[in-house]
Amino acid sequence: MALDPITLLTLSIALAAAAALYLAAEWRHVRETSLLFWSAGFATITVGSTLALLRSSGILFIGIWFANGLLVTAHFLFLLGVGRFTESKLARGWYLIFAVWVGMLLLPEAPWWSKVMLMVNSTLVALLMFKASSLLRPHGRSLSVGAGQLRYVLMGHGLFYLAKAFTAGLPGTLIDLAAFRGEIIQVSLVEGAMAIMLIALSMTGSERYRREKRIERLAARDPLTALYNRRALEVRAPRLLEDVRAFRLGALLLIDIDHFKSVNDLHGHLSGDRLLITLSEMVRSLLPNGALAARLGGDEFVILLSDTSHEQVDALSGALRQRFHDAASVAFVTPEAVTLSIGAILFDTPPTSLGALIEQCDAALYASKRGGRDSTRLVDRTNLAETLLPPV
């Protein structure tokens, strides 16, 4: 089968339609707006390429002007999709691209009309693709490996259209849009079919990778507080614990809310949830660099520190208890004060396991509660000392 313009257009129609349907099907599962824009872009290419076939029947206004206008629209939709994907806001000035294209209607019919049409069309598409590529650049691979690929595919696509605009302006270049004549048009049709495949694959891979990462993050997080859950803590803790040395101490804090049941009984479980969220936000705000925090379940939280000291553990636990006491005393009136009891262990050698460390810390927490609550029981295993820090 010869790859004549009609065949290439038909191939582009099939590829674009398949890409539009596939991205729409992906959207049904993922519900990401970027997929809708990208799907609409490929659907627009499908319609535009179909209308371009009308040139062979002599319907030039729809087959050339309208079809190429849809090509610009499709790439604008790609740009909008990238904007949603990167959570970037697009300046309103980009909508003037359509005003430029409508202005092409004012051009008088002349032998040079095809050249100007191709130059303007190609320049607009190139600008849209360069902008889309630039939106992806600051993120590097933080969004996904597929997003990095998409950036370079869009940049390459834009460079091709920029080269096409430049070549179209050279004297003596043969361009006949009505009859698909000219080497530029032939090459453009081949590039278009290839670009559809590469862009569709990169877009789909980008969203799928990000969706998998999002699922992975959700599986590692407590749904209420967004802190790590116990399973995620057990996965991440070994690397931190392995770095513990005599000159690089580690510490674990086990935190429990005193009289938490009173909040649920007197103010409702939604109030109890708000209190847990408040505590998690305090933990996040006070968490040192390199530390881990997790909700073990119920009203029990854990903080794992590296490269710390006795004084830093004292300061962290004291600040946490003080802030929580101030917030809880204002928000909830209960017969007994809603405070924090903390059991902490400071160590200079890696423990046998995280579970064993939590068990030891649980004993310190129990001692804190038994000693009157609203306090921190710190066991210093670097010198076998044990300290009860007084209530705030």
Tab-separated table of C-alpha atoms in Angstrom:
chain	number	residue	atom	x	y	z
A	1	MET	CA	0.000	0.000	0.000
A	2	ALA	CA	1.505	3.341	-1.076
A	3	LEU	CA	1.847	6.005	1.622
A	4	ASP	CA	0.155	8.722	-0.407
A	5	PRO	CA	-1.425	11.735	1.381
A	6	ILE	CA	-4.904	10.180	1.456
A	7	THR	CA	-3.557	6.956	2.985
A	8	LEU	CA	-1.515	8.862	5.579
A	9	LEU	CA	-4.522	10.977	6.534
A	10	THR	CA	-6.646	7.851	6.899
A	11	LEU	CA	-3.959	6.304	9.100
A	12	SER	CA	-3.830	9.477	11.236
A	13	ILE	CA	-7.614	9.390	11.626
A	14	ALA	CA	-7.498	5.785	12.871
A	15	LEU	CA	-4.590	6.437	15.275
A	16	ALA	CA	-6.093	9.643	16.677
A	17	ALA	CA	-9.508	8.023	17.154
A	18	ALA	CA	-7.919	5.067	18.950
A	19	ALA	CA	-5.917	7.427	21.199
A	20	ALA	CA	-9.027	9.484	21.996
A	21	LEU	CA	-11.042	6.400	22.937
A	22	TYR	CA	-8.220	4.918	25.019
A	23	LEU	CA	-7.625	8.123	26.993
A	24	ALA	CA	-11.384	8.482	27.534
A	25	ALA	CA	-11.492	4.908	28.864
A	26	GLU	CA	-8.567	5.719	31.176
A	27	TRP	CA	-10.459	8.763	32.432
A	28	ARG	CA	-13.389	6.573	33.461
A	29	HIS	CA	-11.074	4.823	35.927
A	30	VAL	CA	-8.740	7.666	36.946
A	31	ARG	CA	-11.017	10.754	36.684
A	32	GLU	CA	-8.085	13.062	35.963
A	33	THR	CA	-9.111	16.182	34.014
A	34	SER	CA	-5.888	16.115	32.001
A	35	LEU	CA	-7.018	12.858	30.381
A	36	LEU	CA	-10.243	14.512	29.222
A	37	PHE	CA	-8.363	17.377	27.568
A	38	TRP	CA	-5.930	14.994	25.888
A	39	SER	CA	-8.755	12.740	24.725
A	40	ALA	CA	-10.610	15.768	23.339
A	41	GLY	CA	-7.409	16.841	21.566
A	42	PHE	CA	-7.079	13.528	19.748
A	43	ALA	CA	-10.813	13.536	18.955
A	44	THR	CA	-10.346	16.989	17.407
A	45	ILE	CA	-7.455	15.686	15.295
A	46	THR	CA	-9.734	12.852	14.163
A	47	VAL	CA	-12.388	15.318	13.007
A	48	GLY	CA	-9.849	17.698	11.459
A	49	SER	CA	-8.091	14.951	9.514
A	50	THR	CA	-11.438	13.656	8.290
A	51	LEU	CA	-12.388	17.114	7.047
A	52	ALA	CA	-8.985	17.448	5.360
A	53	LEU	CA	-10.003	14.582	3.081
A	54	LEU	CA	-12.666	16.897	1.618
A	55	ARG	CA	-9.950	18.780	-0.269
A	56	SER	CA	-9.881	15.982	-2.824
A	57	SER	CA	-13.569	16.765	-3.495
A	58	GLY	CA	-12.846	20.454	-3.998
A	59	ILE	CA	-14.297	21.630	-0.657
A	60	LEU	CA	-11.303	23.808	0.206
A	61	PHE	CA	-12.703	26.149	2.886
A	62	ILE	CA	-13.623	23.269	5.214
A	63	GLY	CA	-10.871	20.963	4.026
A	64	ILE	CA	-8.068	23.503	4.496
A	65	TRP	CA	-9.006	26.449	6.704
A	66	PHE	CA	-11.378	24.649	9.073
A	67	ALA	CA	-9.330	21.446	9.201
A	68	ASN	CA	-6.112	23.318	10.037
A	69	GLY	CA	-7.970	25.416	12.591
A	70	LEU	CA	-8.966	22.182	14.327
A	71	LEU	CA	-5.311	21.115	14.304
A	72	VAL	CA	-4.428	24.269	16.257
A	73	THR	CA	-7.378	23.624	18.595
A	74	ALA	CA	-6.209	20.063	19.225
A	75	HIS	CA	-2.747	21.218	20.271
A	76	PHE	CA	-4.307	23.892	22.466
A	77	LEU	CA	-6.246	21.118	24.207
A	78	PHE	CA	-2.971	19.220	24.674
A	79	LEU	CA	-1.552	22.341	26.340
A	80	LEU	CA	-4.586	22.610	28.638
A	81	GLY	CA	-4.155	18.946	29.563
A	82	VAL	CA	-0.499	19.477	30.447
A	83	GLY	CA	-1.537	22.507	32.500
A	84	ARG	CA	-3.966	20.384	34.516
A	85	PHE	CA	-1.417	17.575	34.807
A	86	THR	CA	1.214	19.939	36.251
A	87	GLU	CA	-1.377	22.033	38.147
A	88	SER	CA	-0.236	25.144	36.249
A	89	LYS	CA	-2.489	28.057	35.352
A	90	LEU	CA	-2.445	29.144	31.722
A	91	ALA	CA	-2.358	32.892	30.979
A	92	ARG	CA	-5.408	34.196	29.136
A	93	GLY	CA	-3.165	35.593	26.422
A	94	TRP	CA	-2.818	32.104	24.952
A	95	TYR	CA	-6.463	32.239	23.860
A	96	LEU	CA	-5.478	34.977	21.384
A	97	ILE	CA	-4.106	32.177	19.204
A	98	PHE	CA	-7.660	31.616	17.978
A	99	ALA	CA	-8.016	35.291	17.093
A	100	VAL	CA	-4.869	35.020	15.004
A	101	TRP	CA	-6.246	32.026	13.183
A	102	VAL	CA	-9.628	33.653	12.522
A	103	GLY	CA	-7.710	36.618	11.124
A	104	MET	CA	-6.442	34.300	8.401
A	105	LEU	CA	-9.902	34.576	6.847
A	106	LEU	CA	-9.083	38.156	5.873
A	107	LEU	CA	-6.215	37.074	3.630
A	108	PRO	CA	-7.005	37.599	-0.058
A	109	GLU	CA	-6.800	34.644	-2.397
A	110	ALA	CA	-3.365	34.648	-4.003
A	111	PRO	CA	-0.666	32.196	-5.098
A	112	TRP	CA	1.183	32.758	-1.809
A	113	TRP	CA	-1.895	31.949	0.312
A	114	SER	CA	-0.882	28.312	0.896
A	115	LYS	CA	2.587	29.333	2.089
A	116	VAL	CA	1.266	31.911	4.573
A	117	MET	CA	-1.398	29.495	5.822
A	118	LEU	CA	1.205	26.790	6.455
A	119	MET	CA	3.637	29.233	8.105
A	120	VAL	CA	1.037	30.625	10.513
A	121	ASN	CA	-0.449	27.218	11.279
A	122	SER	CA	2.951	25.682	11.976
A	123	THR	CA	4.113	28.608	14.118
A	124	LEU	CA	1.004	28.468	16.309
A	125	VAL	CA	1.345	24.712	16.842
A	126	ALA	CA	5.063	25.117	17.637
A	127	LEU	CA	4.340	27.806	20.241
A	128	LEU	CA	1.704	25.641	21.921
A	129	MET	CA	4.036	22.647	22.086
A	130	PHE	CA	6.977	24.671	23.426
A	131	LYS	CA	4.728	26.073	26.170
A	132	ALA	CA	3.453	22.595	27.081
A	133	SER	CA	7.019	21.286	27.198
A	134	SER	CA	8.123	24.205	29.399
A	135	LEU	CA	5.320	23.459	31.905
A	136	LEU	CA	6.726	19.955	32.340
A	137	ARG	CA	10.360	21.073	32.651
A	138	PRO	CA	10.451	22.345	36.291
A	139	HIS	CA	9.161	19.015	37.560
A	140	GLY	CA	11.939	16.873	36.055
A	141	ARG	CA	11.017	13.302	36.921
A	142	SER	CA	9.075	14.191	40.062
A	143	LEU	CA	5.764	13.703	38.229
A	144	SER	CA	6.749	10.494	36.448
A	145	VAL	CA	9.220	9.028	34.002
A	146	GLY	CA	6.471	9.206	31.369
A	147	ALA	CA	6.088	12.939	32.019
A	148	GLY	CA	9.769	13.398	31.217
A	149	GLN	CA	9.290	11.510	27.972
A	150	LEU	CA	6.188	13.558	27.168
A	151	ARG	CA	8.170	16.759	27.630
A	152	TYR	CA	10.760	15.749	25.023
A	153	VAL	CA	8.145	14.371	22.614
A	154	LEU	CA	6.229	17.662	22.739
A	155	MET	CA	9.453	19.631	22.351
A	156	GLY	CA	10.467	17.544	19.324
A	157	HIS	CA	6.997	17.958	17.839
A	158	GLY	CA	7.257	21.716	18.325
A	159	LEU	CA	10.714	21.844	16.742
A	160	PHE	CA	9.390	20.001	13.700
A	161	TYR	CA	6.582	22.532	13.247
A	162	LEU	CA	8.992	25.417	13.757
A	163	ALA	CA	11.254	23.979	11.048
A	164	LYS	CA	8.200	23.526	8.823
A	165	ALA	CA	7.222	27.188	9.301
A	166	PHE	CA	10.760	28.298	8.425
A	167	THR	CA	10.989	26.043	5.370
A	168	ALA	CA	7.589	27.173	4.117
A	169	GLY	CA	8.900	30.737	4.003
A	170	LEU	CA	11.884	29.927	1.813
A	171	PRO	CA	11.651	31.222	-1.774
A	172	GLY	CA	10.845	28.600	-4.388
A	173	THR	CA	9.366	26.077	-1.927
A	174	LEU	CA	6.494	24.208	-3.532
A	175	ILE	CA	3.378	24.221	-1.343
A	176	ASP	CA	-0.098	23.428	-2.582
A	177	LEU	CA	-2.468	22.715	0.303
A	178	ALA	CA	-5.405	22.038	-1.998
A	179	ALA	CA	-3.667	19.158	-3.814
A	180	PHE	CA	-1.397	17.958	-0.958
A	181	ARG	CA	1.568	18.842	-3.157
A	182	GLY	CA	5.010	19.727	-1.822
A	183	GLU	CA	7.677	17.801	0.053
A	184	ILE	CA	6.934	19.695	3.302
A	185	ILE	CA	3.331	18.490	3.269
A	186	GLN	CA	4.380	14.890	2.577
A	187	VAL	CA	6.892	14.880	5.436
A	188	SER	CA	4.377	16.599	7.731
A	189	LEU	CA	1.803	13.871	7.169
A	190	VAL	CA	4.344	11.176	8.078
A	191	GLU	CA	5.475	13.094	11.180
A	192	GLY	CA	1.862	13.641	12.180
A	193	ALA	CA	1.093	9.913	12.250
A	194	MET	CA	4.250	9.191	14.245
A	195	ALA	CA	3.620	12.089	16.644
A	196	ILE	CA	0.102	10.854	17.404
A	197	MET	CA	1.481	7.493	18.540
A	198	LEU	CA	4.350	8.946	20.598
A	199	ILE	CA	2.268	11.662	22.270
A	200	ALA	CA	-0.563	9.245	23.102
A	201	LEU	CA	1.828	6.689	24.608
A	202	SER	CA	3.647	9.332	26.651
A	203	MET	CA	0.420	10.868	27.938
A	204	THR	CA	-1.031	7.519	28.906
A	205	GLY	CA	2.210	6.420	30.572
A	206	SER	CA	2.416	9.688	32.506
A	207	GLU	CA	-1.037	9.365	34.036
A	208	ARG	CA	-0.728	5.645	34.712
A	209	TYR	CA	2.607	6.085	36.494
A	210	ARG	CA	1.248	8.926	38.606
A	211	ARG	CA	-1.873	6.918	39.412
A	212	GLU	CA	0.237	3.969	40.585
A	213	LYS	CA	2.367	6.266	42.723
A	214	ARG	CA	-0.759	7.851	44.196
A	215	ILE	CA	-2.163	4.427	45.065
A	216	GLU	CA	1.182	3.514	46.611
A	217	ARG	CA	1.162	6.695	48.710
A	218	LEU	CA	-2.424	6.126	49.830
A	219	ALA	CA	-1.586	2.569	50.882
A	220	ALA	CA	1.242	3.909	53.048
A	221	ARG	CA	-0.824	6.616	54.739
A	222	ASP	CA	-3.336	6.639	57.552
A	223	PRO	CA	-6.575	7.808	55.891
A	224	LEU	CA	-7.554	10.179	58.712
A	225	THR	CA	-4.303	11.926	59.634
A	226	ALA	CA	-2.259	11.366	56.419
A	227	LEU	CA	0.696	10.257	58.566
A	228	TYR	CA	2.400	6.964	57.753
A	229	ASN	CA	0.617	3.844	58.947
A	230	ARG	CA	2.404	1.083	60.859
A	231	ARG	CA	3.154	-0.955	57.763
A	232	ALA	CA	4.804	2.002	56.037
A	233	LEU	CA	6.772	2.789	59.199
A	234	GLU	CA	8.098	-0.779	59.334
A	235	VAL	CA	9.241	-0.488	55.708
A	236	ARG	CA	11.035	2.850	56.202
A	237	ALA	CA	12.377	2.457	59.751
A	238	PRO	CA	15.223	-0.066	59.112
A	239	ARG	CA	17.236	2.383	57.007
A	240	LEU	CA	16.997	5.019	59.714
A	241	LEU	CA	17.791	2.545	62.530
A	242	GLU	CA	20.842	1.178	60.730
A	243	ASP	CA	22.481	4.610	60.895
A	244	VAL	CA	22.370	4.731	64.712
A	245	ARG	CA	25.834	4.998	66.278
A	246	ALA	CA	27.361	6.091	69.577
A	247	PHE	CA	27.870	9.545	68.058
A	248	ARG	CA	24.584	9.460	66.121
A	249	LEU	CA	21.833	8.609	68.598
A	250	GLY	CA	18.360	7.429	67.720
A	251	ALA	CA	15.138	7.889	69.655
A	252	LEU	CA	11.579	6.640	69.557
A	253	LEU	CA	8.625	8.454	71.092
A	254	LEU	CA	5.328	6.666	71.700
A	255	ILE	CA	2.485	9.143	72.178
A	256	ASP	CA	-0.957	8.497	73.655
A	257	ILE	CA	-3.830	10.919	74.316
A	258	ASP	CA	-4.971	11.008	77.935
A	259	HIS	CA	-8.744	10.784	78.461
A	260	PHE	CA	-9.408	10.584	74.726
A	261	LYS	CA	-12.520	8.505	75.406
A	262	SER	CA	-14.065	11.466	77.214
A	263	VAL	CA	-13.882	13.537	74.034
A	264	ASN	CA	-15.670	10.842	72.036
A	265	ASP	CA	-18.305	10.265	74.726
A	266	LEU	CA	-19.067	13.935	75.437
A	267	HIS	CA	-18.503	15.588	72.059
A	268	GLY	CA	-18.906	12.782	69.524
A	269	HIS	CA	-16.551	10.755	67.369
A	270	LEU	CA	-16.215	13.522	64.787
A	271	SER	CA	-14.730	15.716	67.508
A	272	GLY	CA	-12.398	12.878	68.401
A	273	ASP	CA	-11.319	12.679	64.755
A	274	ARG	CA	-10.667	16.426	64.697
A	275	LEU	CA	-8.488	16.061	67.778
A	276	LEU	CA	-6.466	13.295	66.127
A	277	ILE	CA	-6.006	15.457	63.044
A	278	THR	CA	-4.914	18.375	65.235
A	279	LEU	CA	-2.303	16.201	66.922
A	280	SER	CA	-1.024	14.885	63.590
A	281	GLU	CA	-0.612	18.445	62.281
A	282	MET	CA	1.347	19.379	65.409
A	283	VAL	CA	3.567	16.341	64.971
A	284	ARG	CA	4.202	17.285	61.334
A	285	SER	CA	5.041	20.886	62.191
A	286	LEU	CA	7.555	19.870	64.901
A	287	LEU	CA	9.084	16.893	63.091
A	288	PRO	CA	12.844	17.368	62.500
A	289	ASN	CA	14.432	16.617	59.137
A	290	GLY	CA	15.033	12.920	58.565
A	291	ALA	CA	12.503	11.835	61.197
A	292	LEU	CA	9.501	9.554	60.689
A	293	ALA	CA	6.031	9.884	62.192
A	294	ALA	CA	3.157	7.418	62.070
A	295	ARG	CA	-0.216	6.660	63.581
A	296	LEU	CA	-0.176	3.153	64.986
A	297	GLY	CA	-3.920	3.085	65.511
A	298	GLY	CA	-6.572	4.622	67.744
A	299	ASP	CA	-5.032	7.559	69.598
A	300	GLU	CA	-1.489	6.172	69.566
A	301	PHE	CA	1.264	7.846	67.536
A	302	VAL	CA	4.967	7.226	67.141
A	303	ILE	CA	7.928	9.416	66.196
A	304	LEU	CA	11.284	7.927	65.180
A	305	LEU	CA	14.272	10.271	65.328
A	306	SER	CA	17.811	9.993	64.008
A	307	ASP	CA	20.943	11.940	64.904
A	308	THR	CA	19.267	13.328	68.026
A	309	SER	CA	20.092	13.925	71.688
A	310	HIS	CA	18.577	13.838	75.171
A	311	GLU	CA	17.972	17.603	75.008
A	312	GLN	CA	16.271	17.425	71.613
A	313	VAL	CA	13.929	14.660	72.764
A	314	ASP	CA	13.067	16.732	75.854
A	315	ALA	CA	12.407	19.815	73.732
A	316	LEU	CA	10.271	17.970	71.167
A	317	SER	CA	8.129	16.126	73.710
A	318	GLY	CA	7.706	19.257	75.826
A	319	ALA	CA	6.663	21.413	72.867
A	320	LEU	CA	4.243	18.771	71.645
A	321	ARG	CA	2.596	18.340	75.055
A	322	GLN	CA	2.343	22.088	75.588
A	323	ARG	CA	0.756	22.815	72.203
A	324	PHE	CA	-1.653	19.917	72.497
A	325	HIS	CA	-2.687	20.879	76.042
A	326	ASP	CA	-3.390	24.467	74.939
A	327	ALA	CA	-5.436	23.386	71.905
A	328	ALA	CA	-7.430	20.647	73.659
A	329	SER	CA	-8.278	22.772	76.723
A	330	VAL	CA	-9.811	25.443	74.488
A	331	ALA	CA	-11.654	23.118	72.085
A	332	PHE	CA	-13.064	20.509	74.491
A	333	VAL	CA	-14.438	20.770	77.999
A	334	THR	CA	-14.024	17.450	79.837
A	335	PRO	CA	-14.051	16.429	83.523
A	336	GLU	CA	-10.359	15.590	83.284
A	337	ALA	CA	-7.770	17.407	81.181
A	338	VAL	CA	-7.083	15.975	77.736
A	339	THR	CA	-3.296	15.808	77.566
A	340	LEU	CA	-0.475	13.672	76.178
A	341	SER	CA	1.500	10.901	77.809
A	342	ILE	CA	4.754	10.028	76.061
A	343	GLY	CA	7.106	7.113	76.440
A	344	ALA	CA	10.534	7.657	74.868
A	345	ILE	CA	13.738	5.685	74.421
A	346	LEU	CA	17.129	7.087	73.481
A	347	PHE	CA	19.581	4.514	72.104
A	348	ASP	CA	23.050	4.350	70.575
A	349	THR	CA	22.942	0.901	68.945
A	350	PRO	CA	20.464	-0.412	66.360
A	351	PRO	CA	17.640	-2.404	68.018
A	352	THR	CA	16.866	-5.980	67.039
A	353	SER	CA	13.627	-4.809	65.430
A	354	LEU	CA	11.212	-1.923	65.328
A	355	GLY	CA	8.611	-4.079	67.095
A	356	ALA	CA	10.958	-4.735	70.008
A	357	LEU	CA	11.721	-1.030	70.273
A	358	ILE	CA	8.005	-0.151	70.357
A	359	GLU	CA	7.413	-2.735	73.087
A	360	GLN	CA	10.148	-1.204	75.230
A	361	CYS	CA	8.749	2.256	74.577
A	362	ASP	CA	5.274	1.025	75.478
A	363	ALA	CA	6.554	0.114	78.939
A	364	ALA	CA	7.873	3.675	79.319
A	365	LEU	CA	4.512	5.058	78.140
A	366	TYR	CA	2.682	2.920	80.702
A	367	ALA	CA	5.014	4.247	83.403
A	368	SER	CA	4.212	7.811	82.293
A	369	LYS	CA	0.468	7.185	82.594
A	370	ARG	CA	0.862	5.425	85.913
A	371	GLY	CA	2.898	8.376	87.177
A	372	GLY	CA	0.028	10.832	86.655
A	373	ARG	CA	-0.202	11.356	82.877
A	374	ASP	CA	0.689	14.577	81.027
A	375	SER	CA	4.366	13.676	81.216
A	376	THR	CA	7.200	12.033	79.307
A	377	ARG	CA	9.031	8.955	80.610
A	378	LEU	CA	12.403	8.960	78.874
A	379	VAL	CA	14.586	5.874	79.053
A	380	ASP	CA	18.176	6.732	78.109
A	381	ARG	CA	19.808	3.458	77.035
A	382	THR	CA	23.035	5.227	76.208
A	383	ASN	CA	23.822	5.409	79.947
A	384	LEU	CA	20.980	3.288	81.403
A	385	ALA	CA	19.425	6.344	83.005
A	386	GLU	CA	15.662	6.889	83.309
A	387	THR	CA	13.995	10.258	83.670
A	388	LEU	CA	10.404	11.344	84.316
A	389	LEU	CA	9.792	14.741	82.775
A	390	PRO	CA	7.146	16.686	84.756
A	391	PRO	CA	3.809	17.866	83.369
A	392	VAL	CA	3.789	21.115	81.419
